[in-house]
Amino acid sequence: MTGRSGPQLRSVILLLTGIFSANTVCHAEIRYQVTPNVAAKTLRVEMSVPPSGSEILVQIPRWEPGAYFLSSGAPHDIKAETAEGSPLQVDPIDKFTWRISIPMENRFQPCRVRYDLPTNVADNSVHFSGPSTYLYVVDRKQEPCRLKLSLPKDWKIAIGTNPTKESDSEFVFPSYDVLADNPVTMGKFKAVTYTALGKPHMLALRGEAVSDTDLKRLISMCRFVSESEGSFFGNLPYDRYVWHFSMRDGVDGGGGLEHLSSTEIGLSSGLGPKSIGLLAHEFFHLWNVKRIRSRPLGPFDYTQLPQTGALWWLEGVTDYYADMIPRRFGWSGDAHLQHQTLMNYTRQSANPERLKVSPYDSSFRVRETNHGLGNSNGYGVSYYETGWLVGLCLDIEILAQTHGKHSLDDVEHALWTMCKDNQPGFAEDEIRTQCIKFGGESLGPFYDSVVMKPGELPVESQLAKLGMQIKPESTTEPDWGFQFTARANEKGLVVGKVERNDEFADLKSGDVIKSINGETVEFNTVRQISQAYNRIFSTLKPNSAVSITVKRSDSPMVNTVNGRVGARAVNKKMIVIHDELPESKSLRTKWLAQVR
């Protein structure tokens, strides 16, 4: 070995130092600490950024994965300092980006960044989502991150990942994308747990209606969704899962946002029939969107909305399976599935843009909507209801072409095999390729006609292959002649616009209905008021006499108002079985096959 000395040795030392520094930057963690200030209703966020040269650029995401619209929110008064506490210059580049200048003598030391954000505090609990909370270092989103939650001792934490061995309040993530995809609930929220397919699950509940929620039923619904969808795919792709619930006073419905090992859901306490579909939709996103995804959907560019023509599949077909799986696994029956089919068909058929915009373009052009800010519904037509119907049409076509041997399930499972274990997302034409693989060459032109081209979807002709038919149905329903809304603060039904007053001449806008035909609607929650009214309304007949009791704001008395409900024609649709031919019946049975 030839020895080295003098300048040559110094060059090698400098080279090795450079390599060591580069490796340190590459593998060192970007650290975050979040501290809530309950009194001020703020979150203090502090970052520690490993050395990175003469400057670092930090940004806040302009959008949140799963919500395809741009946000205008950003932190203010960002401060930075050296490891010793000396202030560093912070210059805004735009509303979402800041440059932090690092003096020469501090370029091999961590930089600390600090800022405050407003937050909501409810039930002594705080909930926050990652993209609107955490800045990231430009061009360094794939470096590992560590999160520390600095909390009062009696506060609980709900997050969809396991803590470190050192601390129950510290968590590590392989990248910023994964950190940002783990929302946090912390505080004195209501926590309940269950186990499904060997994995722990938590419900973290907060909000005004927690005490009015049937927790046993909600746990049953969540467990059913976890087990049925996990069984459909063959496993659950996480170590632990969190349902972050904000419970609202209402009869049914809500909205949510999916994540890698959790979901955020605003849910009505009544837990009506829409609730199981909402839970099933968000949970199915564990596969569709979060793992089975088109390539533009990760790693993410948070400065602009992604552009993919597959949202009809990732959102609409997710909605389709959110109705099909509860039917197949025995939670809901044919009536609910038929209702969902008709609802999507009616809405899509009523939108004239369906004749101009294809499902693909509804997805691909979503960022053109709302003056370039995007939305979470689609360009021209909804990729939810349109995608639901396209999923139905493709499913039936594959079943028909293969005489029940294959279905859309095979396409979904093939995409899962292709995308799982952090493999790259699928190409834009991959769904078409898989449909042809399982349905035959004829699926190519069929796919193009229902996905790539605008126009009427062949829903009725596809249902006919199952021996099913959509038929019109005309009925009459009672018509009050005035509008009203359930209000918890008034403990009744508050009368709004009175459209006609010949039958209820003494009724005024603002009156509060307390009972109908002797049955009370005076309750403390919107859920109770609405459910009581629905029971009563189901017994009313058109053109029948009705007696209501009313409380008027300018009177301490409760008055009785007598009148007569009218009648209004209602044109509906219904799905009927129109033939029992062996082939149709066989395909229908396989389409509706209940999994045991």
Short mmCIF file of C-alpha atoms in Angstrom, two decimals, residues 12-234:
data_model
loop_
_atom_site.label_atom_id
_atom_site.label_comp_id
_atom_site.label_asym_id
_atom_site.label_seq_id
_atom_site.Cartn_x
_atom_site.Cartn_y
_atom_site.Cartn_z
CA VAL A 12 -8.81 12.58 1.65
CA ILE A 13 -9.85 13.88 5.08
CA LEU A 14 -11.96 16.64 3.49
CA LEU A 15 -13.49 14.13 1.08
CA LEU A 16 -14.37 11.74 3.91
CA THR A 17 -15.79 14.64 5.93
CA GLY A 18 -17.99 15.59 3.00
CA ILE A 19 -19.22 12.03 2.59
CA PHE A 20 -19.95 11.77 6.33
CA SER A 21 -21.85 15.08 6.31
CA ALA A 22 -23.88 14.03 3.26
CA ASN A 23 -24.79 10.72 4.88
CA THR A 24 -25.70 12.51 8.10
CA VAL A 25 -28.12 14.77 6.24
CA CYS A 26 -29.57 11.87 4.29
CA HIS A 27 -30.27 9.67 7.33
CA ALA A 28 -30.82 12.16 10.17
CA GLU A 29 -34.39 12.73 11.32
CA ILE A 30 -36.31 15.93 10.80
CA ARG A 31 -37.93 16.36 14.20
CA TYR A 32 -41.28 17.91 15.09
CA GLN A 33 -42.69 18.78 18.48
CA VAL A 34 -46.32 19.82 18.94
CA THR A 35 -47.52 21.49 22.14
CA PRO A 36 -51.18 22.51 22.60
CA ASN A 37 -52.14 25.72 24.38
CA VAL A 38 -55.72 25.08 25.43
CA ALA A 39 -56.32 28.57 26.85
CA ALA A 40 -55.11 30.30 23.68
CA LYS A 41 -56.57 27.61 21.39
CA THR A 42 -53.29 27.25 19.52
CA LEU A 43 -50.71 24.64 18.65
CA ARG A 44 -47.01 25.43 19.01
CA VAL A 45 -45.06 23.53 16.33
CA GLU A 46 -41.28 23.29 16.55
CA MET A 47 -39.00 21.69 13.97
CA SER A 48 -35.38 20.65 14.22
CA VAL A 49 -33.81 20.39 10.76
CA PRO A 50 -30.41 18.69 10.28
CA PRO A 51 -27.69 20.69 8.46
CA SER A 52 -28.37 21.48 4.82
CA GLY A 53 -26.04 24.25 3.62
CA SER A 54 -26.45 27.98 3.32
CA GLU A 55 -30.24 28.03 3.38
CA ILE A 56 -33.31 25.89 3.76
CA LEU A 57 -36.69 26.38 2.15
CA VAL A 58 -39.79 25.36 4.11
CA GLN A 59 -43.31 25.06 2.74
CA ILE A 60 -46.82 24.30 3.95
CA PRO A 61 -48.91 22.00 1.70
CA ARG A 62 -51.49 23.77 -0.46
CA TRP A 63 -53.73 20.70 -0.50
CA GLU A 64 -54.39 17.58 1.50
CA PRO A 65 -54.32 14.14 -0.17
CA GLY A 66 -57.87 12.89 -0.57
CA ALA A 67 -59.25 16.44 -0.88
CA TYR A 68 -58.69 17.64 -4.42
CA PHE A 69 -58.85 21.38 -3.85
CA LEU A 70 -56.28 24.03 -2.97
CA SER A 71 -56.24 25.59 0.48
CA SER A 72 -55.44 29.19 1.35
CA GLY A 73 -54.37 28.49 4.95
CA ALA A 74 -50.79 29.04 6.08
CA PRO A 75 -48.95 29.69 9.35
CA HIS A 76 -47.86 33.21 10.29
CA ASP A 77 -44.86 34.61 12.15
CA ILE A 78 -42.44 31.77 11.45
CA LYS A 79 -39.25 32.11 13.47
CA ALA A 80 -35.96 30.24 13.13
CA GLU A 81 -32.79 30.02 15.20
CA THR A 82 -29.51 28.17 15.47
CA ALA A 83 -28.94 25.24 17.82
CA GLU A 84 -27.51 27.79 20.32
CA GLY A 85 -30.58 30.01 20.08
CA SER A 86 -29.32 32.79 17.82
CA PRO A 87 -32.07 34.11 15.52
CA LEU A 88 -31.91 33.35 11.80
CA GLN A 89 -33.33 35.44 8.99
CA VAL A 90 -36.65 34.18 7.61
CA ASP A 91 -37.89 35.64 4.31
CA PRO A 92 -41.24 34.80 2.73
CA ILE A 93 -40.98 33.78 -0.91
CA ASP A 94 -44.74 33.41 -1.37
CA LYS A 95 -47.71 32.73 0.90
CA PHE A 96 -46.68 29.09 1.34
CA THR A 97 -42.85 29.18 1.18
CA TRP A 98 -40.12 30.70 3.37
CA ARG A 99 -36.34 30.93 3.00
CA ILE A 100 -34.18 30.55 6.12
CA SER A 101 -30.63 31.84 5.68
CA ILE A 102 -27.86 29.95 7.51
CA PRO A 103 -24.56 31.74 8.33
CA MET A 104 -21.34 29.96 7.42
CA GLU A 105 -20.46 29.12 11.02
CA ASN A 106 -23.84 27.39 11.59
CA ARG A 107 -24.13 25.31 8.43
CA PHE A 108 -23.12 22.06 10.16
CA GLN A 109 -25.63 22.50 13.00
CA PRO A 110 -29.37 21.80 13.18
CA CYS A 111 -31.72 24.68 12.47
CA ARG A 112 -34.77 25.17 14.70
CA VAL A 113 -38.07 26.49 13.30
CA ARG A 114 -41.05 27.59 15.40
CA TYR A 115 -44.59 28.77 14.63
CA ASP A 116 -48.10 28.80 16.13
CA LEU A 117 -51.36 27.67 14.57
CA PRO A 118 -54.98 28.18 15.66
CA THR A 119 -56.78 25.00 16.70
CA ASN A 120 -60.20 23.92 17.90
CA VAL A 121 -60.56 22.74 21.48
CA ALA A 122 -63.64 20.66 22.32
CA ASP A 123 -64.29 18.34 25.27
CA ASN A 124 -60.78 19.12 26.55
CA SER A 125 -59.48 17.57 23.36
CA VAL A 126 -57.60 18.76 20.29
CA HIS A 127 -57.62 17.21 16.84
CA PHE A 128 -55.37 18.17 13.94
CA SER A 129 -54.51 16.93 10.48
CA GLY A 130 -50.93 16.75 9.22
CA PRO A 131 -50.75 18.76 5.96
CA SER A 132 -52.30 21.86 7.52
CA THR A 133 -50.02 21.56 10.57
CA TYR A 134 -46.51 20.53 9.52
CA LEU A 135 -44.12 22.53 7.38
CA TYR A 136 -41.77 20.42 5.28
CA VAL A 137 -38.27 21.08 3.99
CA VAL A 138 -38.27 21.49 0.21
CA ASP A 139 -36.59 18.57 -1.59
CA ARG A 140 -36.27 16.63 1.69
CA LYS A 141 -39.75 15.15 2.15
CA GLN A 142 -38.43 11.60 1.86
CA GLU A 143 -36.16 11.89 4.90
CA PRO A 144 -37.32 10.19 8.13
CA CYS A 145 -39.31 12.26 10.61
CA ARG A 146 -39.94 12.06 14.34
CA LEU A 147 -42.92 13.54 16.15
CA LYS A 148 -43.10 14.33 19.86
CA LEU A 149 -46.40 15.38 21.42
CA SER A 150 -45.83 17.51 24.51
CA LEU A 151 -49.01 17.04 26.55
CA PRO A 152 -50.44 17.21 30.06
CA LYS A 153 -49.95 13.92 31.93
CA ASP A 154 -53.65 13.02 31.96
CA TRP A 155 -54.12 13.43 28.20
CA LYS A 156 -54.56 10.47 25.87
CA ILE A 157 -53.23 10.17 22.31
CA ALA A 158 -54.88 8.59 19.27
CA ILE A 159 -52.71 8.16 16.18
CA GLY A 160 -52.54 5.39 13.60
CA THR A 161 -49.01 4.21 14.36
CA ASN A 162 -47.15 2.67 17.28
CA PRO A 163 -45.07 4.84 19.64
CA THR A 164 -41.35 4.43 20.04
CA LYS A 165 -39.93 2.15 22.72
CA GLU A 166 -38.59 5.20 24.56
CA SER A 167 -41.82 7.18 24.90
CA ASP A 168 -45.58 6.77 24.47
CA SER A 169 -45.73 10.29 23.04
CA GLU A 170 -43.04 9.94 20.36
CA PHE A 171 -43.52 8.48 16.90
CA VAL A 172 -41.23 7.91 13.93
CA PHE A 173 -42.14 7.96 10.25
CA PRO A 174 -40.17 6.99 7.13
CA SER A 175 -41.00 10.27 5.36
CA TYR A 176 -42.90 13.53 5.59
CA ASP A 177 -45.70 12.01 3.47
CA VAL A 178 -46.35 9.37 6.14
CA LEU A 179 -46.05 11.87 9.00
CA ALA A 180 -48.56 14.17 7.33
CA ASP A 181 -50.90 11.24 6.70
CA ASN A 182 -51.32 10.50 10.41
CA PRO A 183 -53.86 12.88 12.01
CA VAL A 184 -53.81 13.20 15.80
CA THR A 185 -56.51 13.35 18.46
CA MET A 186 -55.20 14.18 21.91
CA GLY A 187 -56.76 15.11 25.23
CA LYS A 188 -59.64 13.75 27.28
CA PHE A 189 -61.63 12.38 24.37
CA LYS A 190 -63.80 9.26 24.63
CA ALA A 191 -61.74 6.22 23.60
CA VAL A 192 -63.11 2.73 22.93
CA THR A 193 -61.32 -0.19 21.30
CA TYR A 194 -61.93 -3.46 19.51
CA THR A 195 -59.88 -6.13 17.74
CA ALA A 196 -60.49 -7.23 14.15
CA LEU A 197 -58.49 -9.88 12.29
CA GLY A 198 -55.90 -9.72 15.06
CA LYS A 199 -55.28 -5.96 14.76
CA PRO A 200 -56.10 -3.30 17.41
CA HIS A 201 -58.56 -0.54 16.50
CA MET A 202 -59.53 2.58 18.42
CA LEU A 203 -62.50 4.91 18.17
CA ALA A 204 -61.44 8.40 19.30
CA LEU A 205 -64.68 10.32 19.81
CA ARG A 206 -65.18 14.00 20.47
CA GLY A 207 -67.88 16.56 19.76
CA GLU A 208 -71.29 17.65 20.96
CA ALA A 209 -73.09 14.37 20.39
CA VAL A 210 -70.76 11.76 21.90
CA SER A 211 -73.09 11.20 24.86
CA ASP A 212 -76.04 10.80 22.46
CA THR A 213 -74.32 8.11 20.37
CA ASP A 214 -75.03 4.40 20.69
CA LEU A 215 -71.40 3.32 21.13
CA LYS A 216 -72.19 -0.40 21.04
CA ARG A 217 -73.82 -0.01 17.64
CA LEU A 218 -71.00 2.20 16.35
CA ILE A 219 -68.36 -0.31 17.48
CA SER A 220 -70.36 -3.09 15.81
CA MET A 221 -70.47 -1.12 12.56
CA CYS A 222 -66.75 -0.35 12.64
CA ARG A 223 -65.82 -3.95 13.45
CA PHE A 224 -68.03 -5.25 10.64
CA VAL A 225 -66.39 -2.92 8.13
CA SER A 226 -62.88 -3.86 9.31
CA GLU A 227 -63.53 -7.59 9.15
CA SER A 228 -65.51 -7.69 5.91
CA GLU A 229 -63.16 -5.48 3.90
CA GLY A 230 -60.08 -7.09 5.44
CA SER A 231 -61.48 -10.46 4.40
CA PHE A 232 -62.23 -9.15 0.90
CA PHE A 233 -58.57 -8.21 0.40
CA GLY A 234 -57.07 -11.00 2.50
#
